[in-house]
Coordinates of C-alpha atoms in Angstrom, one line a residue:
M111 CA 0.0 0.0 0.1
R112 CA 1.2 3.3 -0.8
K113 CA 2.5 6.3 1.6
E114 CA -0.7 8.2 1.0
A115 CA -2.8 5.9 1.3
W116 CA -1.9 4.4 4.6
I117 CA -1.8 8.4 5.4
G118 CA -5.8 7.9 4.9
V119 CA -6.6 4.8 6.5
F120 CA -4.2 6.7 10.1
I121 CA -6.5 9.6 10.1
L122 CA -9.6 7.8 9.1
A123 CA -8.6 5.7 12.3
C124 CA -7.8 7.8 14.5
V125 CA -11.3 9.9 13.5
A126 CA -13.4 7.0 13.7
A127 CA -11.5 6.5 17.6
F128 CA -12.3 10.1 18.8
L129 CA -16.1 8.7 17.3
V130 CA -16.3 6.3 19.7
Y131 CA -14.1 7.5 22.6
M132 CA -16.7 10.8 22.6
L133 CA -19.8 8.7 22.0
P134 CA -21.7 8.2 25.1
P135 CA -24.4 4.7 25.7
F136 CA -26.7 4.7 22.9
D137 CA -29.8 5.5 25.1
E138 CA -27.8 8.3 26.6
I139 CA -26.9 10.3 22.4
R140 CA -27.9 13.6 23.1
D141 CA -28.0 15.8 20.2
G142 CA -25.4 17.3 20.9
H143 CA -24.3 13.6 20.0
I144 CA -26.0 13.2 16.2
G145 CA -24.3 16.7 15.5
L146 CA -21.0 15.0 16.2
L147 CA -21.5 12.0 15.4
M148 CA -22.9 13.3 11.6
L149 CA -19.0 16.0 11.1
G150 CA -17.0 13.1 12.1
M151 CA -19.6 10.7 9.4
I152 CA -19.0 13.3 7.0
V153 CA -15.0 14.0 6.9
I154 CA -14.7 9.7 6.8
T155 CA -17.1 9.3 4.2
I156 CA -16.4 12.1 1.9
M157 CA -12.1 11.8 2.3
L158 CA -13.4 7.9 1.3
G159 CA -13.2 9.2 -1.9
F160 CA -17.4 9.8 -1.9
P161 CA -18.6 13.2 -3.7
T162 CA -18.4 16.2 -1.7
A163 CA -22.1 17.1 -2.8
F164 CA -23.6 13.8 -1.9
T165 CA -22.2 13.4 1.1
L166 CA -23.5 17.0 2.1
M167 CA -26.9 16.2 1.0
G168 CA -27.4 12.9 2.1
M169 CA -25.7 13.3 5.4
G170 CA -28.8 15.8 6.3
V171 CA -31.1 13.7 4.7
G172 CA -30.5 11.0 6.8
F173 CA -30.3 13.0 10.4
S174 CA -33.3 15.0 9.1
F175 CA -35.0 12.2 9.5
Y176 CA -33.0 10.5 12.4
A177 CA -34.7 13.7 14.7
Y178 CA -38.5 13.4 12.8
R179 CA -37.9 9.6 14.4
N180 CA -40.3 9.6 16.6
M181 CA -43.1 10.8 13.9
G182 CA -43.2 7.7 12.7
L183 CA -42.1 7.1 9.2
G184 CA -44.9 8.7 7.1
A185 CA -44.6 11.5 9.3
A186 CA -40.9 11.5 9.9
W187 CA -40.3 11.3 5.7
E188 CA -42.0 14.3 5.5
Q189 CA -40.9 16.4 7.3
T190 CA -37.4 15.5 6.0
L191 CA -39.0 16.0 2.3
D192 CA -40.6 19.6 3.5
L193 CA -37.5 21.0 5.0
M194 CA -35.5 19.9 2.0
V195 CA -37.4 21.8 -0.1
L196 CA -37.3 24.8 2.0
R197 CA -34.2 25.0 2.6
A198 CA -33.3 24.5 -1.4
Y199 CA -35.9 28.0 -1.9
A200 CA -34.4 29.6 0.3
V201 CA -30.8 29.0 -0.6
M202 CA -32.2 30.1 -4.7
T203 CA -34.4 32.8 -3.3
N204 CA -30.9 34.6 -1.6
D205 CA -30.0 38.1 -3.5
V206 CA -26.8 38.0 -2.0
L207 CA -25.2 34.4 -3.3
I208 CA -26.1 35.0 -6.9
A209 CA -22.8 36.6 -6.5
V210 CA -21.3 32.9 -6.7
P211 CA -22.1 31.3 -10.1
L212 CA -21.3 34.8 -11.6
F213 CA -17.1 35.4 -9.6
I214 CA -17.3 31.9 -11.4
F215 CA -18.1 33.2 -14.0
M216 CA -15.2 35.8 -14.1
G217 CA -12.3 33.8 -13.2
Y218 CA -13.0 30.8 -15.8
L219 CA -13.6 33.6 -18.4
I220 CA -10.0 34.7 -17.2
E221 CA -8.5 31.5 -17.9
R222 CA -9.6 30.8 -21.1
A223 CA -8.5 34.4 -21.8
N224 CA -5.2 32.6 -20.7
L225 CA -4.2 35.5 -19.1
I226 CA -3.1 34.0 -16.5
E227 CA 0.0 32.0 -18.1
R228 CA 1.4 35.6 -19.4
L229 CA 0.4 36.9 -15.5
F230 CA 2.5 34.1 -14.7
K231 CA 5.8 35.4 -18.1
T232 CA 5.6 38.5 -16.9
L233 CA 6.1 37.9 -13.5
H234 CA 8.3 35.4 -13.7
M235 CA 10.7 37.8 -15.8
A236 CA 9.9 40.6 -13.7
M237 CA 11.5 38.9 -10.5
A238 CA 14.0 37.2 -12.1
R239 CA 17.1 38.8 -10.4
V240 CA 14.8 38.0 -6.4
P241 CA 15.7 34.9 -5.0
G242 CA 13.1 31.6 -6.4
S243 CA 11.5 33.3 -8.7
L244 CA 10.0 31.1 -9.6
A245 CA 7.5 30.5 -6.9
V246 CA 7.2 34.6 -5.9
A247 CA 5.8 34.9 -9.0
S248 CA 3.4 31.7 -7.8
I249 CA 2.1 33.2 -5.0
A250 CA 1.9 36.2 -6.6
T251 CA 0.3 35.4 -9.4
C252 CA -1.8 32.7 -7.2
A253 CA -2.9 35.9 -4.8
I254 CA -3.8 38.2 -8.1
F255 CA -6.5 35.0 -9.8
A256 CA -7.9 34.9 -6.4
T257 CA -8.8 38.4 -6.7
A258 CA -10.7 36.8 -9.8
T259 CA -12.4 33.9 -8.4
G260 CA -13.1 33.5 -5.4
I261 CA -12.0 29.4 -4.7
V262 CA -9.3 27.5 -4.5
G263 CA -9.9 24.3 -6.5
A264 CA -9.5 26.5 -10.1
V265 CA -6.4 28.5 -9.1
V266 CA -4.6 25.6 -7.0
T267 CA -5.5 23.5 -10.4
L268 CA -4.5 26.1 -13.1
M269 CA -1.1 26.7 -11.1
G270 CA -0.7 23.3 -10.8
L271 CA -0.9 22.0 -14.6
L272 CA 1.4 26.1 -15.6
A273 CA 4.1 26.6 -12.8
F274 CA 4.8 22.7 -10.8
P275 CA 6.7 22.0 -13.8
V276 CA 8.6 25.5 -14.9
M277 CA 9.9 24.8 -10.9
L278 CA 10.6 21.0 -11.5
N279 CA 12.7 21.5 -14.3
A280 CA 14.4 24.7 -13.0
G281 CA 15.6 22.5 -10.3
Y282 CA 13.1 23.3 -7.1
S283 CA 12.8 21.1 -4.5
T284 CA 9.6 18.9 -4.6
R285 CA 8.6 20.7 -1.0
L286 CA 9.3 24.3 -2.6
A287 CA 7.0 24.6 -5.2
A288 CA 4.4 22.2 -4.3
G289 CA 4.3 24.6 -1.3
A290 CA 4.2 27.4 -2.8
I291 CA 1.1 26.8 -5.4
T292 CA -1.5 24.9 -2.3
A293 CA -0.1 28.3 0.1
G294 CA -1.0 30.9 -2.6
G295 CA -3.9 29.0 -3.6
C296 CA -5.4 28.5 -0.6
L297 CA -5.3 32.9 -0.8
G298 CA -9.1 32.2 -3.0
I299 CA -10.8 32.4 -0.2
L300 CA -9.3 34.3 1.8
I301 CA -9.1 37.7 -0.8
P302 CA -12.1 39.2 -2.1
P303 CA -14.0 38.7 -3.8
S304 CA -14.4 35.8 -1.9
I305 CA -16.8 32.5 -1.8
M306 CA -16.4 31.6 1.4
L307 CA -17.3 34.8 3.0
I308 CA -20.2 35.3 0.8
V309 CA -21.6 32.5 1.7
Y310 CA -20.7 32.9 5.5
G311 CA -22.1 36.3 4.8
A312 CA -25.3 35.2 3.1
V313 CA -25.8 32.1 6.1
A314 CA -24.3 34.4 10.1
G315 CA -26.4 37.7 8.1
V316 CA -23.5 39.5 8.1
S317 CA -22.4 42.3 5.4
V318 CA -20.8 41.4 3.0
V319 CA -19.1 44.2 1.7
K320 CA -17.8 45.4 5.8
L321 CA -16.3 41.2 4.8
Y322 CA -14.8 41.7 2.2
A323 CA -12.7 44.9 3.5
G324 CA -11.8 43.2 6.3
A325 CA -10.3 40.0 5.2
F326 CA -8.7 42.2 2.0
F327 CA -5.7 43.8 3.9
P328 CA -5.0 40.4 5.8
G329 CA -5.2 38.0 2.5
I330 CA -2.6 40.6 1.0
M331 CA 0.0 40.1 3.6
L332 CA -0.5 36.8 4.0
S333 CA 0.8 36.3 0.4
G334 CA 3.3 39.2 1.3
L335 CA 4.6 36.4 4.3
Y336 CA 4.1 33.7 1.7
I337 CA 7.1 35.4 -1.1
A338 CA 8.7 36.6 2.6
Y339 CA 9.6 33.1 3.3
I340 CA 10.2 31.8 0.0
I341 CA 12.7 34.4 -0.7
V342 CA 14.2 33.5 3.5
I343 CA 14.7 30.3 2.7
S344 CA 15.7 30.6 -1.6
K345 CA 18.5 33.0 0.8
L346 CA 19.3 30.0 3.7
R347 CA 19.3 26.8 1.1
P348 CA 20.4 27.6 -2.0
Q349 CA 19.8 24.9 -3.8
S350 CA 15.6 24.4 -3.3
A351 CA 15.8 27.3 -5.4
P352 CA 18.6 27.6 -7.4
P353 CA 18.4 30.8 -9.6
L354 CA 17.3 30.8 -12.9
P355 CA 20.5 31.2 -15.8
A356 CA 21.1 34.7 -17.7
E357 CA 20.1 33.7 -21.0
E358 CA 16.2 32.6 -19.3
R359 CA 16.1 36.7 -17.8
I360 CA 16.5 38.4 -21.4
L361 CA 13.5 39.5 -23.7
P362 CA 13.6 38.6 -26.6
L363 CA 13.4 42.5 -29.9
T364 CA 11.8 42.1 -32.5
A365 CA 14.2 43.0 -35.4
A366 CA 13.6 46.6 -35.8
T367 CA 14.2 47.9 -32.1
E368 CA 17.0 45.3 -32.4
H369 CA 17.9 48.1 -34.4
I370 CA 16.8 50.9 -32.8
S371 CA 18.9 49.3 -30.5
R372 CA 21.9 49.0 -31.7
T373 CA 22.2 52.4 -34.4
F374 CA 21.8 54.9 -30.9
S375 CA 21.4 53.3 -27.5
K376 CA 20.1 51.3 -25.3
R377 CA 18.2 53.3 -23.9
A378 CA 14.8 53.5 -24.9
V379 CA 13.7 56.8 -24.6
P380 CA 16.8 59.1 -24.9
S381 CA 16.9 56.5 -28.0
L382 CA 13.6 56.1 -29.8
A383 CA 13.1 60.3 -29.7
R384 CA 16.1 60.1 -31.4
A385 CA 14.7 57.1 -34.2
V386 CA 11.7 59.1 -34.3
L387 CA 13.9 63.2 -35.0
S388 CA 15.3 61.0 -37.4
R389 CA 12.8 60.4 -40.2
G390 CA 14.2 57.2 -41.0
K391 CA 17.3 58.8 -41.5
A392 CA 18.6 55.8 -40.2
G393 CA 17.4 52.8 -41.6
V394 CA 14.8 53.0 -39.0
E395 CA 10.9 52.7 -38.9
R396 CA 9.3 56.1 -37.8
N397 CA 5.3 54.3 -37.1
H398 CA 7.7 51.8 -35.3
A399 CA 10.0 54.1 -33.0
F400 CA 6.9 56.8 -32.6
R401 CA 4.8 53.7 -31.2
N402 CA 6.9 52.7 -28.9
L403 CA 7.6 55.9 -27.9
A404 CA 4.1 56.5 -27.5
L405 CA 4.0 53.7 -25.1
A406 CA 7.0 53.7 -23.1
L407 CA 5.9 57.6 -22.2
L408 CA 2.0 56.4 -20.6
P409 CA 3.1 56.2 -17.7
L410 CA 4.5 59.5 -17.7
F411 CA 1.2 60.8 -18.8
I412 CA -0.4 58.6 -16.2
F413 CA 1.8 60.4 -13.3
I414 CA 1.1 63.8 -14.8
L415 CA -2.0 63.8 -15.2
A416 CA -2.3 62.0 -10.7
V417 CA -0.4 65.2 -9.7
G418 CA -2.3 67.0 -11.8
T419 CA -6.0 66.0 -10.5
S420 CA -5.1 66.2 -6.8
Y421 CA -3.9 69.9 -7.2
D422 CA -6.6 70.3 -8.7
Y423 CA -8.4 68.5 -5.4
L424 CA -6.0 69.9 -3.4
T425 CA -6.6 73.6 -4.4
Q426 CA -10.2 74.1 -4.6
P427 CA -11.7 77.5 -3.9
A428 CA -13.0 77.6 0.2
P429 CA -16.9 77.5 0.3
A430 CA -18.6 80.5 0.7
E431 CA -19.6 80.6 4.2
Q432 CA -22.8 82.8 5.6
D433 CA -22.8 84.8 8.6
Y434 CA -25.7 85.5 10.4
S435 CA -24.2 87.2 13.6
A436 CA -25.1 90.9 11.9
L437 CA -28.7 89.6 11.5
S438 CA -31.2 90.6 14.2
F439 CA -35.3 91.1 15.2
D440 CA -36.2 93.8 16.0
S441 CA -40.1 93.4 15.7
G442 CA -42.3 92.1 18.5
D443 CA -44.4 90.1 19.5
D444 CA -47.5 91.1 18.3
E445 CA -45.8 92.2 14.2
L446 CA -44.9 88.3 15.0
A447 CA -48.3 87.3 15.6
A448 CA -49.3 89.0 12.6
L449 CA -46.9 88.0 10.6
L450 CA -47.7 83.7 11.7
S451 CA -51.4 84.9 11.2
G452 CA -51.0 86.0 6.9
G453 CA -50.5 89.0 7.5
A454 CA -47.9 91.5 6.6
L455 CA -45.2 93.2 8.7
D456 CA -44.6 97.0 8.6
E457 CA -41.6 98.7 7.0
P458 CA -39.6 99.1 10.6
E459 CA -38.4 102.4 10.8
G460 CA -35.3 104.4 9.5
A461 CA -35.3 101.4 6.7
A462 CA -35.2 104.9 4.9
S463 CA -32.8 106.1 6.0
L464 CA -29.6 104.0 5.0
D465 CA -27.5 106.2 2.2
A466 CA -26.1 105.4 0.1
T467 CA -23.3 105.3 0.7
E468 CA -23.5 102.6 2.7
D469 CA -25.4 101.1 0.1
D470 CA -21.9 101.4 -1.8
A471 CA -19.8 100.3 1.0
L472 CA -22.0 96.6 1.5
A473 CA -22.2 96.0 -2.5
A474 CA -18.1 96.1 -2.2
E475 CA -17.5 94.2 0.4
A476 CA -19.9 91.3 -1.2
A477 CA -18.0 92.2 -4.1
E478 CA -14.6 91.1 -2.3
V479 CA -16.3 88.5 -0.3
A480 CA -17.4 87.1 -3.7
E481 CA -14.0 87.2 -5.3
A482 CA -12.7 85.4 -2.4
A483 CA -14.2 82.7 -2.6
L484 CA -13.1 82.0 -6.2
E485 CA -9.5 82.3 -5.3
R486 CA -7.8 79.0 -5.2
Q487 CA -6.3 77.9 -1.9
P488 CA -2.1 77.7 -1.7
A489 CA -0.8 74.0 -2.2
P490 CA 0.0 72.4 1.4
S491 CA 4.5 72.4 1.2
L492 CA 4.0 68.0 1.7
F493 CA 1.8 67.6 -1.3
W494 CA 5.4 69.4 -2.5
W495 CA 7.9 67.2 -1.5
V496 CA 5.6 64.2 -2.4
A497 CA 5.5 65.7 -5.8
G498 CA 9.3 67.0 -6.6
I499 CA 10.3 63.7 -4.9
A500 CA 8.2 61.1 -7.1
S501 CA 9.1 63.4 -10.2
A502 CA 12.9 62.3 -9.7
L503 CA 12.5 58.5 -9.5
V504 CA 10.1 59.1 -11.9
F505 CA 13.1 60.7 -14.3
A506 CA 15.7 58.8 -12.9
A507 CA 13.4 55.6 -13.7
Y508 CA 13.0 56.7 -17.5
A509 CA 16.7 57.3 -17.5
L510 CA 17.5 54.0 -16.7
F511 CA 15.0 53.0 -18.9
T512 CA 16.3 50.3 -21.4
F513 CA 14.6 48.3 -24.1
Q514 CA 14.9 45.2 -21.9
Q515 CA 12.3 46.7 -19.7
L516 CA 10.4 48.3 -22.3
E517 CA 9.9 44.6 -23.8
L518 CA 8.6 43.8 -19.4
F519 CA 5.9 46.5 -20.4
K520 CA 4.5 45.2 -23.1
L521 CA 3.5 42.2 -22.1
M522 CA 2.4 43.8 -18.5
I523 CA -0.2 45.3 -19.8
T524 CA -1.7 42.8 -21.9
S525 CA -2.0 40.6 -19.3
F526 CA -1.6 43.1 -16.3
F527 CA -3.0 45.4 -16.3
P528 CA -5.9 44.0 -17.5
L529 CA -6.5 42.3 -14.8
A530 CA -5.7 44.9 -12.6
I531 CA -8.5 47.7 -14.1
L532 CA -11.5 44.0 -13.4
I533 CA -10.5 43.9 -9.8
L534 CA -10.4 47.0 -9.5
A535 CA -13.5 47.7 -11.0
V536 CA -15.2 45.0 -9.1
L537 CA -14.3 45.1 -6.1
G538 CA -14.1 49.3 -5.9
S539 CA -17.6 49.2 -7.0
I540 CA -18.6 47.1 -4.0
I541 CA -16.5 48.4 -1.0
F542 CA -17.4 51.8 -1.8
G543 CA -21.2 51.4 -2.8
F544 CA -21.9 51.5 -6.5
A545 CA -23.1 47.9 -6.1
T546 CA -23.9 45.0 -4.1

């Protein structure tokens, strides 16, 4: 018998021994003991290989019939079947559970679109210099895929077929490779949108939005701890996760891009700009250089847009505040009673004594208040510090931006960013209350 079979038989024996030890004699069995027996039998039946759905359904029907046994055979079957139908109807009419097949469908579409394979390859190349890069890329891919589908089986199965053979061929230890796949796959039940959280919220009557908001950061933190553990293990035991060869860290360039790199330099932005300005004199296709230059400058455009939007938000004019301190009511109780009864208040004495000078002064003051309300507020100094440091980092990154990094950015555009936009749209609309 194989070792796995011996382990399964040992676990079954432990469960059975625990049930025998915990259950009292038959005439002293109470409802709590029946629940314990049902739980143990579910574990044993599932480990024997019986399908989970039919196991749960069969155990529920059987133990319900046992609970109604004192009512007679016919009444017990009638109560059991009525309870099963009512429970099935209550589940099918639950609005929250509608999200379960929709999230599974979203994950299926992502899988069929081949985005996960491209994402794994992109993260693998992006983290090529990190110790244990293949295992780290597997954890990161599992975490991202978990935010698109809230089930474990799809993530573990897909990554087991995709990343596990790659890690074994690269010389990774079986324990580290299998641990990275299984640990990353289990993130699907924690990182929203999690099917487990939807079912739990529907059963316990808890807001699913609050569960999502509370589980998001622990899930990301747990994936970060997995990555940190893999990096430490790869540093302490390099034989468990050998580094990639230098030739596998290089992305192949197209013929036109390779010609630009040899003609000018390996720096992407200056070389592409010179290729565009050369008007084809250097034997470079201008349209190709222009498309790649626009693609390389896309993060810069997004950064400028973000800084401009932040500046516009922080310098909004202050809202005008109405000063009611100068308002007074000189009319007496008789005038108030006349107003309430529908009569008109008499004009206060001295109202006509306001001369043109006072009117001009009030008009000038109102104009000053209106002009001050339209003036923008100065941006805080923290904004300028953050914007300055971020700008320096962006320009430094562009100064070191090579054609290899440009090819990696192209891979991210077709794999990582579509998933990121989908995740932000779905989770953002749920957490911020735009959709249920």
